Coordinates of C-alpha atoms in Angstrom, one line a residue:
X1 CA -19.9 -12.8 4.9
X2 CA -17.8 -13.7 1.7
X3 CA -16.2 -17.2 2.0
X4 CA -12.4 -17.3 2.7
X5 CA -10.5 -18.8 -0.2
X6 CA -7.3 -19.8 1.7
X7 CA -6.7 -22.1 5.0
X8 CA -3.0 -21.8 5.2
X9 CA -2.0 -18.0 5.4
X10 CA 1.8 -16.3 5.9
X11 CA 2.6 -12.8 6.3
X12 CA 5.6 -11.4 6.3
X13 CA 6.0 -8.3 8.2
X14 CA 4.2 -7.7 11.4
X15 CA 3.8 -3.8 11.1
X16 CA 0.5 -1.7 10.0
X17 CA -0.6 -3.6 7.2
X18 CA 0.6 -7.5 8.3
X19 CA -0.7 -7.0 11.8
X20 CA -3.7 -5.7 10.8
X21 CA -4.0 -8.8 8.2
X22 CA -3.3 -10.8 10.9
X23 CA -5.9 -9.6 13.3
X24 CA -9.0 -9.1 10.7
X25 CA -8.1 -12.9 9.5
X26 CA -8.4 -13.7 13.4
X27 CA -11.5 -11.7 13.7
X28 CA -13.7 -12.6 11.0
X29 CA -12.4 -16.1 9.7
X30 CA -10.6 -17.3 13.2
X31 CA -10.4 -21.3 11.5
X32 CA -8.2 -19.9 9.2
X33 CA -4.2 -20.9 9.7
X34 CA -2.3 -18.2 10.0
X35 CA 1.7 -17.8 10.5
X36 CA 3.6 -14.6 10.7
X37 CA 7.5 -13.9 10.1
X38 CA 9.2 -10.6 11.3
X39 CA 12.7 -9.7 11.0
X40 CA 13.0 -8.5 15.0
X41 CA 12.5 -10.9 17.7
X42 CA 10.6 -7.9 19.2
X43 CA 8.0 -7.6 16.8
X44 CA 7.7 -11.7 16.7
X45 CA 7.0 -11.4 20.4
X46 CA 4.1 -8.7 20.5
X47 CA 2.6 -11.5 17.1
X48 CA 3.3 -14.3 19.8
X49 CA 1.8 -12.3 23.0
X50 CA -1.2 -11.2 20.7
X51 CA -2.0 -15.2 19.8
X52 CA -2.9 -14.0 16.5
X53 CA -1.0 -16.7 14.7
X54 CA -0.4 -20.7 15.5
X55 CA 3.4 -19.7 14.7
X56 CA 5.4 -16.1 14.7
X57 CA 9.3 -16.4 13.8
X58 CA 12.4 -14.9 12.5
X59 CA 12.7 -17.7 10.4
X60 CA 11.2 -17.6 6.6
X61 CA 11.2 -21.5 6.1
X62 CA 9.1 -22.1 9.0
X63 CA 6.2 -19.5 8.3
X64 CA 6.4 -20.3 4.7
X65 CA 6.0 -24.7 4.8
X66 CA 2.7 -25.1 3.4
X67 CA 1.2 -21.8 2.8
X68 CA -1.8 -21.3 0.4
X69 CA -1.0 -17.6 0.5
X70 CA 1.8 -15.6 1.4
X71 CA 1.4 -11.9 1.5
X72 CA 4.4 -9.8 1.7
X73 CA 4.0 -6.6 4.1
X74 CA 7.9 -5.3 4.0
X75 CA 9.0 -2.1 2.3
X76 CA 8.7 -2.7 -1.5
X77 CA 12.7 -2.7 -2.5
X78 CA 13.0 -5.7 0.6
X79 CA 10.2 -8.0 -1.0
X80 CA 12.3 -10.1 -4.0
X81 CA 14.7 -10.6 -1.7
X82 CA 12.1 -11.6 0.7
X83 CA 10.5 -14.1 -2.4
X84 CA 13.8 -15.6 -2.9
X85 CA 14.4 -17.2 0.2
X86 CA 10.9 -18.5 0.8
X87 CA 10.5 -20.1 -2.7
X88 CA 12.0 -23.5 -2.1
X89 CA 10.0 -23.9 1.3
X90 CA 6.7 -22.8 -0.7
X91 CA 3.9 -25.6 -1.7
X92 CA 3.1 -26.0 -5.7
X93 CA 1.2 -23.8 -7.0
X94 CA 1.4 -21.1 -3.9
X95 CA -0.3 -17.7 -4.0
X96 CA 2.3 -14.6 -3.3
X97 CA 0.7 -10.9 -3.0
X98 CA 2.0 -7.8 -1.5
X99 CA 0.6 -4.8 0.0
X100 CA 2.9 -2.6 -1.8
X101 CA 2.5 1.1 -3.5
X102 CA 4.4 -0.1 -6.3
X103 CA 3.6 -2.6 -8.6
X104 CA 5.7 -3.1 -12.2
X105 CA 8.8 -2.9 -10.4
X106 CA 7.4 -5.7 -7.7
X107 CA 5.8 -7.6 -10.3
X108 CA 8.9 -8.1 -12.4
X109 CA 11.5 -8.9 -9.2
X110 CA 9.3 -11.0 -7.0
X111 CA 8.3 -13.2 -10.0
X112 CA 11.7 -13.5 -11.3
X113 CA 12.6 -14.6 -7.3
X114 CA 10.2 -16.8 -7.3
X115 CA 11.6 -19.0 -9.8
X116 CA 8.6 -20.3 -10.8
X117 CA 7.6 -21.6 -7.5
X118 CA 4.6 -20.1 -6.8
X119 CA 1.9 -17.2 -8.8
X120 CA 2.8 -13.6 -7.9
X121 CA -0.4 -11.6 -7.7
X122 CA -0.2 -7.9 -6.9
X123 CA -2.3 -6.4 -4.1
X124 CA -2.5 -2.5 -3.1
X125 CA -4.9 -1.9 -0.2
X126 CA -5.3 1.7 0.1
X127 CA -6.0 1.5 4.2
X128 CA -2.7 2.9 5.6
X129 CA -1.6 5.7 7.7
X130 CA 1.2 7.3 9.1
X131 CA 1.5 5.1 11.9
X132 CA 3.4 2.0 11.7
X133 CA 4.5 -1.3 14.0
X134 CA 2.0 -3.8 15.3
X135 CA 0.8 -1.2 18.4
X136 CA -1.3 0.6 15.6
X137 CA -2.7 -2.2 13.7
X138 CA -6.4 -2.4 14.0
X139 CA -9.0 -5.5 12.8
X140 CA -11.2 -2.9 10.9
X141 CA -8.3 -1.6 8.8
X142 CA -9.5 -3.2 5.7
X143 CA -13.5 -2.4 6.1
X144 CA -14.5 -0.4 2.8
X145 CA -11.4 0.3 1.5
X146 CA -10.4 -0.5 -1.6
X147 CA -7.7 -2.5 -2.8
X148 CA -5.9 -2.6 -6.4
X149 CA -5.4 -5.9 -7.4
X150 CA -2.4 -5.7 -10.2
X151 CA -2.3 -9.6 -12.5
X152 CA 0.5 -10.1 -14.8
X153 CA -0.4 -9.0 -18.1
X154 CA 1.0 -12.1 -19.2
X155 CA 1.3 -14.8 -16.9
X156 CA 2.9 -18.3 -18.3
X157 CA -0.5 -20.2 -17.7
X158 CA -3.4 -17.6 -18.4
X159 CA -6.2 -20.1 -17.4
X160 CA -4.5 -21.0 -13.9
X161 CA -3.4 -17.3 -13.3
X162 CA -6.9 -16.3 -13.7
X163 CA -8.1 -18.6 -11.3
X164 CA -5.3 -17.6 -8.6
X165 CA -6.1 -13.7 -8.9
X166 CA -9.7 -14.2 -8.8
X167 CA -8.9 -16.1 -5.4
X168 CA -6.8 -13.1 -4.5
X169 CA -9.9 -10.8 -5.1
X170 CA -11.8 -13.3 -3.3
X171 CA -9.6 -13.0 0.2
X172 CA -9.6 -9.1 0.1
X173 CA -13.3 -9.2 -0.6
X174 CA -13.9 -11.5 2.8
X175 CA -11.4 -8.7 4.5
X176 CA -14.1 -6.0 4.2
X177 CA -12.4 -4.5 0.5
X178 CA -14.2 -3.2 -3.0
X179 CA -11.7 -4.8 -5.4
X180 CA -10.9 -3.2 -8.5
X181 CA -8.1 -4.8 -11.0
X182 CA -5.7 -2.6 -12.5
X183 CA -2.4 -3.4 -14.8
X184 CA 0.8 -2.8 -12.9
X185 CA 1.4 -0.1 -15.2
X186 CA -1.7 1.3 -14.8
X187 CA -1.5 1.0 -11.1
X188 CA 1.8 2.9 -10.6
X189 CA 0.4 5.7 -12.8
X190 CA -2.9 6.2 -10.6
X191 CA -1.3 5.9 -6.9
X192 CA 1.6 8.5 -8.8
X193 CA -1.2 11.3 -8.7
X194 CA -3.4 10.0 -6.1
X195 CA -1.0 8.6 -3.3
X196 CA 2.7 9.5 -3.8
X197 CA 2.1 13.0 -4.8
X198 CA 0.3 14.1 -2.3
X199 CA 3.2 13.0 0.2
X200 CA 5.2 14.6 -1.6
X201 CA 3.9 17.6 -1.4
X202 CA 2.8 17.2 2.1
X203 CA 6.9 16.7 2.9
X204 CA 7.2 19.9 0.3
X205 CA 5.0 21.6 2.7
X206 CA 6.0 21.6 5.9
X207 CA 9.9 21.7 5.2
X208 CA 9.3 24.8 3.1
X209 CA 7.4 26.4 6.3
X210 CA 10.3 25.0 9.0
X211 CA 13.2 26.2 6.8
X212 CA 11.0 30.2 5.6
X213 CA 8.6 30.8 8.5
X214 CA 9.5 27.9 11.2
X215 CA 7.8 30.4 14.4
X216 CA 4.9 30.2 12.5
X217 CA 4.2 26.5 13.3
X218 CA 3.6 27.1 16.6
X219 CA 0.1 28.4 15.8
X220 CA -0.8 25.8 13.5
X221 CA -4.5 24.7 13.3
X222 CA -6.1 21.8 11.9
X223 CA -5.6 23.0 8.4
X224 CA -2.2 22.5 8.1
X225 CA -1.9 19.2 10.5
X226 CA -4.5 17.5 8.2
X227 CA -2.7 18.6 5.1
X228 CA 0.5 17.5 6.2
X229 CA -0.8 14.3 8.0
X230 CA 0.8 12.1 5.5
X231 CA 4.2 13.8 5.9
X232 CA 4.7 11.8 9.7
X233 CA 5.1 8.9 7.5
X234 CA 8.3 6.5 7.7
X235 CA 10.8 7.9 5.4
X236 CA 12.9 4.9 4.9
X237 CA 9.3 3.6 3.3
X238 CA 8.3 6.5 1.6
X239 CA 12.0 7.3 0.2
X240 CA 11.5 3.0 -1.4
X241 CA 8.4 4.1 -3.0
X242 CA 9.7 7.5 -4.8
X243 CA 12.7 5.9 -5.9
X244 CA 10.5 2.6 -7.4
X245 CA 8.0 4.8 -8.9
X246 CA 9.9 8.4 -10.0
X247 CA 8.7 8.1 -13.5
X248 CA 4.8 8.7 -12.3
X249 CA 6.4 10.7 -9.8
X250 CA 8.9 13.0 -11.8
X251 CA 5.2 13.5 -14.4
X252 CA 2.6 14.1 -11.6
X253 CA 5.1 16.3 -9.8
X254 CA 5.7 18.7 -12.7
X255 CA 2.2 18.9 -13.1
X256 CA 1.5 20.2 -9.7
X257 CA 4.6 22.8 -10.6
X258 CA 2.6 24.0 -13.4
X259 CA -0.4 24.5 -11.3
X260 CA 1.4 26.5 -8.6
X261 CA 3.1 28.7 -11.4
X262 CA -0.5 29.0 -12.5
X263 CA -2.0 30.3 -9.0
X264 CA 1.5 32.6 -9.0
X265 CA 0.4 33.9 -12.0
X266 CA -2.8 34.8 -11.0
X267 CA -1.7 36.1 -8.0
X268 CA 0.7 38.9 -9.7
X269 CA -2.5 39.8 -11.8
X270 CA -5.1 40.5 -8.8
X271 CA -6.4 37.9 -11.2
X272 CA -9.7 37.4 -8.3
X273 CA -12.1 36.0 -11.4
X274 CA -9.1 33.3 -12.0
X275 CA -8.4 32.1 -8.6
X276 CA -12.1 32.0 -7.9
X277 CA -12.3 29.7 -10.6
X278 CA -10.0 27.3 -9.4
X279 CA -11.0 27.2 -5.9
X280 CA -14.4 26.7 -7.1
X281 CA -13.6 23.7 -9.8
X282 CA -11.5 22.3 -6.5
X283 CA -14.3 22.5 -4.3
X284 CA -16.6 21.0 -6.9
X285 CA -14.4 17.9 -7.5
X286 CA -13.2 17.3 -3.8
X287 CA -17.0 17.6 -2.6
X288 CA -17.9 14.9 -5.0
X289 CA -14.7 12.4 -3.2
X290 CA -16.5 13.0 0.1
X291 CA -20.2 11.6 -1.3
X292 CA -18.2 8.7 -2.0

């Protein structure tokens, strides 16, 4: 088991992601501190209940006082806000990550929030679903999956910062994750094609069936539930991430435009050859994801 490279851990936001954090640091590395803010007294009670933590709160100061590492697990557009409250309570030299799907826009107002206080390291685990709140969160979460890490491109102390995101790789390693650093740039480019586009057209999907053919979705079969999966997800989330990220989102979705028009195309031809094609390239590509 890879050695844990923080005592002293604070998550903010008790939901999927933090409670899962929260349980996996319980299960495999149970000497570690851990502390948990949520924003409902709820969702601090079910943290409390759970004895996951040695302190759950509604108050920021508390769970931040002396944390190694904080990791913010609240929607993406809440998190500098988040930052900026927590900074005067956080040690010297303080790690801050997320578990966000957006990362220039993150990296630019949590370190700005921070005012210097602590390092900001970006962090992407790709382990969610569309569940959410604590009831869903499972210690396995993180097992195999793997997680973006997303350093500043240019950090104030380059020698320092390198030492804090290799720490940061370090932690998601012990969770269970393959680790693989991106640029936030680069980052937000990727998850555009790979993460927020196929929400998108997951949402695409189903509202074009409900508003042109909505007594067909009474015999839906697992096709259409496993291609809309994604589409349960919170929207007050998802809408955060679309906004922060519309650039990748705007080019990946015209893309997929292009490819529809394409398969249109083909279809007013009788064009069999050409859509054989493309199913088979498809198949070729998505049989390769599943080796992997």
């Amino acid at each position: 088991m890879n050695p844990f490279p923080f005592q002293r851990i604070a998550i903010f936001g008790p939901g999927l992601l933090g409670g899962s954090l929260a349980l996996a640091c319980h299960a495999r590395h149970p000497e570690v501190r851990v502390r948990v803010w949520g924003r409902r007294e709820a969702a601090v009670r079910a943290l409390a209940d759970a004895a996951l933590a040695e302190l759950a709160s509604t108050d920021v100061a508390a769970v931040a006082e002396g944390a190694e590492l904080v990791i913010l697990c609240v929607p993406v557009e809440r998190m500098a806000a988040l930052a900026a409250q927590m900074a005067e309570h956080l040690p010297e030299q303080a790690v801050v990550t997320d578990v966000g799907s957006v990362k220039a826009m993150v990296h630019e107002q949590v370190a700005s929030a921070l005012r210097g206080r602590a390092h900001f390291v970006g962090s992407h685990p790709m382990a969610g679903s569309e569940q959410t709140g604590f009831e869903s969160a499972r210690a396995d979460l993180f097992e195999g999956a793997t997680c973006l890490v997303t350093p500043d491109p240019e950090p104030p102390d380059p020698s320092l910062y390198e030492a804090q995101v290799a720490r940061v790789a370090q932690f998601w390693c012990a969770l269970g994750c393959h680790v693989t650093q991106l640029t936030p740039a680069a980052h937000d480019a990727a998850v555009g094609w790979i993460s927020h586009l196929p929400h998108l057209l997951a949402a695409a999907l189903v509202n074009t069936v409900a508003e042109r053919a909505p007594d067909a979705l009474a015999f839906c079969g697992p096709g259409f539930r496993d291609t809309t999966r994604v589409a349960a997800g919170p929207p007050e989330m998802w809408t955060g991430i679309f906004t922060q990220n519309r650039a990748a989102l705007r080019d990946s979705t015209e893309a997929m435009i292009e490819k529809l028009r394409d398969f249109a195309t083909l279809l007013d031809g009788i064009d069999e050859s050409g859509v054989r094609q493309r199913l088979t390239a498809a198949k070729l590509v998505r049989d390769r994801l599943h080796k992997h």
